[in-house]
Tab-separated table of C-alpha atoms in Angstrom:
chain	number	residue	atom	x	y	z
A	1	UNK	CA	25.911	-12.687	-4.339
A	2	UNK	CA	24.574	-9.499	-5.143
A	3	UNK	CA	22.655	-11.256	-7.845
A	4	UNK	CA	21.100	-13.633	-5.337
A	5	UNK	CA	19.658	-10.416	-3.309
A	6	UNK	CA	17.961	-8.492	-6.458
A	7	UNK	CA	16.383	-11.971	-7.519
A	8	UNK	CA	14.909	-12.868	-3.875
A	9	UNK	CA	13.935	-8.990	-3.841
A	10	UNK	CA	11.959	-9.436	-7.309
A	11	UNK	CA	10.420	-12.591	-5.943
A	12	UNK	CA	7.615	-10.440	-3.481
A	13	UNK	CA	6.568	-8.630	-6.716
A	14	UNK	CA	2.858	-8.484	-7.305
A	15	UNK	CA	1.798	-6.973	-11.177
A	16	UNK	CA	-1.459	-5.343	-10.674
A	17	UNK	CA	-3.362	-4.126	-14.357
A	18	UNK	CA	-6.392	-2.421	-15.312
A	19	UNK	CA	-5.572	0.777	-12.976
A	20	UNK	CA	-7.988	3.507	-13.402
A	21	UNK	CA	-6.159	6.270	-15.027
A	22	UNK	CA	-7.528	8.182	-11.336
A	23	UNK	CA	-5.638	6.171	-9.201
A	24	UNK	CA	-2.539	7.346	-7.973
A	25	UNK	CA	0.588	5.763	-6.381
A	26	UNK	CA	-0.143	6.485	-2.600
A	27	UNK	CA	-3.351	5.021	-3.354
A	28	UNK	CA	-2.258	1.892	-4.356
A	29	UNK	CA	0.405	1.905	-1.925
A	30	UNK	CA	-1.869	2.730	0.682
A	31	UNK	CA	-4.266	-0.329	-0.612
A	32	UNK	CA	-2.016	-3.133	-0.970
A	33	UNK	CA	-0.204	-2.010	2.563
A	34	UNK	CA	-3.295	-3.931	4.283
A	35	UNK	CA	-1.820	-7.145	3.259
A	36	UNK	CA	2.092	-6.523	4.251
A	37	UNK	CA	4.746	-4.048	4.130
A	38	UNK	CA	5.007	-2.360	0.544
A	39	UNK	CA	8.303	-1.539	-0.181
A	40	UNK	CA	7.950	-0.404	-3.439
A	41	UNK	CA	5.385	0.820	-6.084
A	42	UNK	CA	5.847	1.284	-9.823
A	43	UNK	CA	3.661	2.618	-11.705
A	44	UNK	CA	5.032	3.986	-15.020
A	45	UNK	CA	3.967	6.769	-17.134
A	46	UNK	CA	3.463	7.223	-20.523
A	47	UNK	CA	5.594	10.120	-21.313
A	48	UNK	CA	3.627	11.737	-23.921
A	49	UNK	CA	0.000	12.088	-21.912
A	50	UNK	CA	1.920	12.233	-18.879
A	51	UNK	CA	-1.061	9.669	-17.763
A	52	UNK	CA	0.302	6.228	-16.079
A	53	UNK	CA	-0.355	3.108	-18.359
A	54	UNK	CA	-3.121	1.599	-16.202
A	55	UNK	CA	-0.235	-1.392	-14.331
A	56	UNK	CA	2.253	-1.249	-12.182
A	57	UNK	CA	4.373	-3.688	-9.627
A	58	UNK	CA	3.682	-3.358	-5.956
A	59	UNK	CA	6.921	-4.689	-4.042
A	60	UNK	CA	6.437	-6.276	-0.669
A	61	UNK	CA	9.023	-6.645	1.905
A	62	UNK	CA	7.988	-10.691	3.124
A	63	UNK	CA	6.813	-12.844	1.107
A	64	UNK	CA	3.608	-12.970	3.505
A	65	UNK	CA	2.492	-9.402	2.200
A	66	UNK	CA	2.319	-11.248	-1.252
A	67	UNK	CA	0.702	-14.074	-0.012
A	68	UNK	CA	-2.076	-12.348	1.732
A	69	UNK	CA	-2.437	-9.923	-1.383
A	70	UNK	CA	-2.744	-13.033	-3.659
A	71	UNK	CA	-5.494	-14.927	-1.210
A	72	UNK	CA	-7.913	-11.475	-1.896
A	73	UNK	CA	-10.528	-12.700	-4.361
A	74	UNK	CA	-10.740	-9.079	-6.070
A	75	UNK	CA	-9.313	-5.982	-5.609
A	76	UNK	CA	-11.483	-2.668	-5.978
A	77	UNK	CA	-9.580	0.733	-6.577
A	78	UNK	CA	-11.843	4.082	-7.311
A	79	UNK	CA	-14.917	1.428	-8.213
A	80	UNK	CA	-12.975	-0.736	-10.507
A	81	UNK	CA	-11.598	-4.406	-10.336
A	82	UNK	CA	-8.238	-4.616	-10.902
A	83	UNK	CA	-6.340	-7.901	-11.544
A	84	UNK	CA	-3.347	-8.571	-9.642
A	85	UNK	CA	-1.354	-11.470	-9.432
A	86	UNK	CA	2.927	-13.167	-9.446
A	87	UNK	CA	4.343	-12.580	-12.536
């Protein structure tokens, strides 16, 4: 059962890429909250730079949140398009 609960978890994962290395994770929380209830964002860092690697995975809590995310036609962070979409 557990299993069930991390797969139906995973499945309100959006994969956003092409981050400007300026863009933070509150931002990007605080972007993608508009379209639902984040309730988690990754965005990993590249140990040796200590920069992040320009993607992450912003976790909604309904599958709605994805939804509207997914209906946006672009997203702009700090002046830049980013793509996002279900992976």
């Amino acid at each position: 059962m557990a299993v069930t609960r991390v797969s139906s978890r995973r499945a309100f994962e959006l994969y956003v890429s092409r981050i400007h290395w300026t863009v933070a994770t509150k931002e990007l929380k605080d972007y993608f909250a508009q379209f639902g209830t984040v309730r988690k964002c990754l965005l990993p860092v590249d140990k040796e730079t200590g920069f992040h690697k320009g993607f992450c995975w912003v976790g909604y809590s309904s599958e709605e949140g994805l939804r509207n995310a997914l209906q946006k036609e672009s997203h702009i962070l700090e002046g830049v398009k980013v793509t996002a979409c279900f992976k």
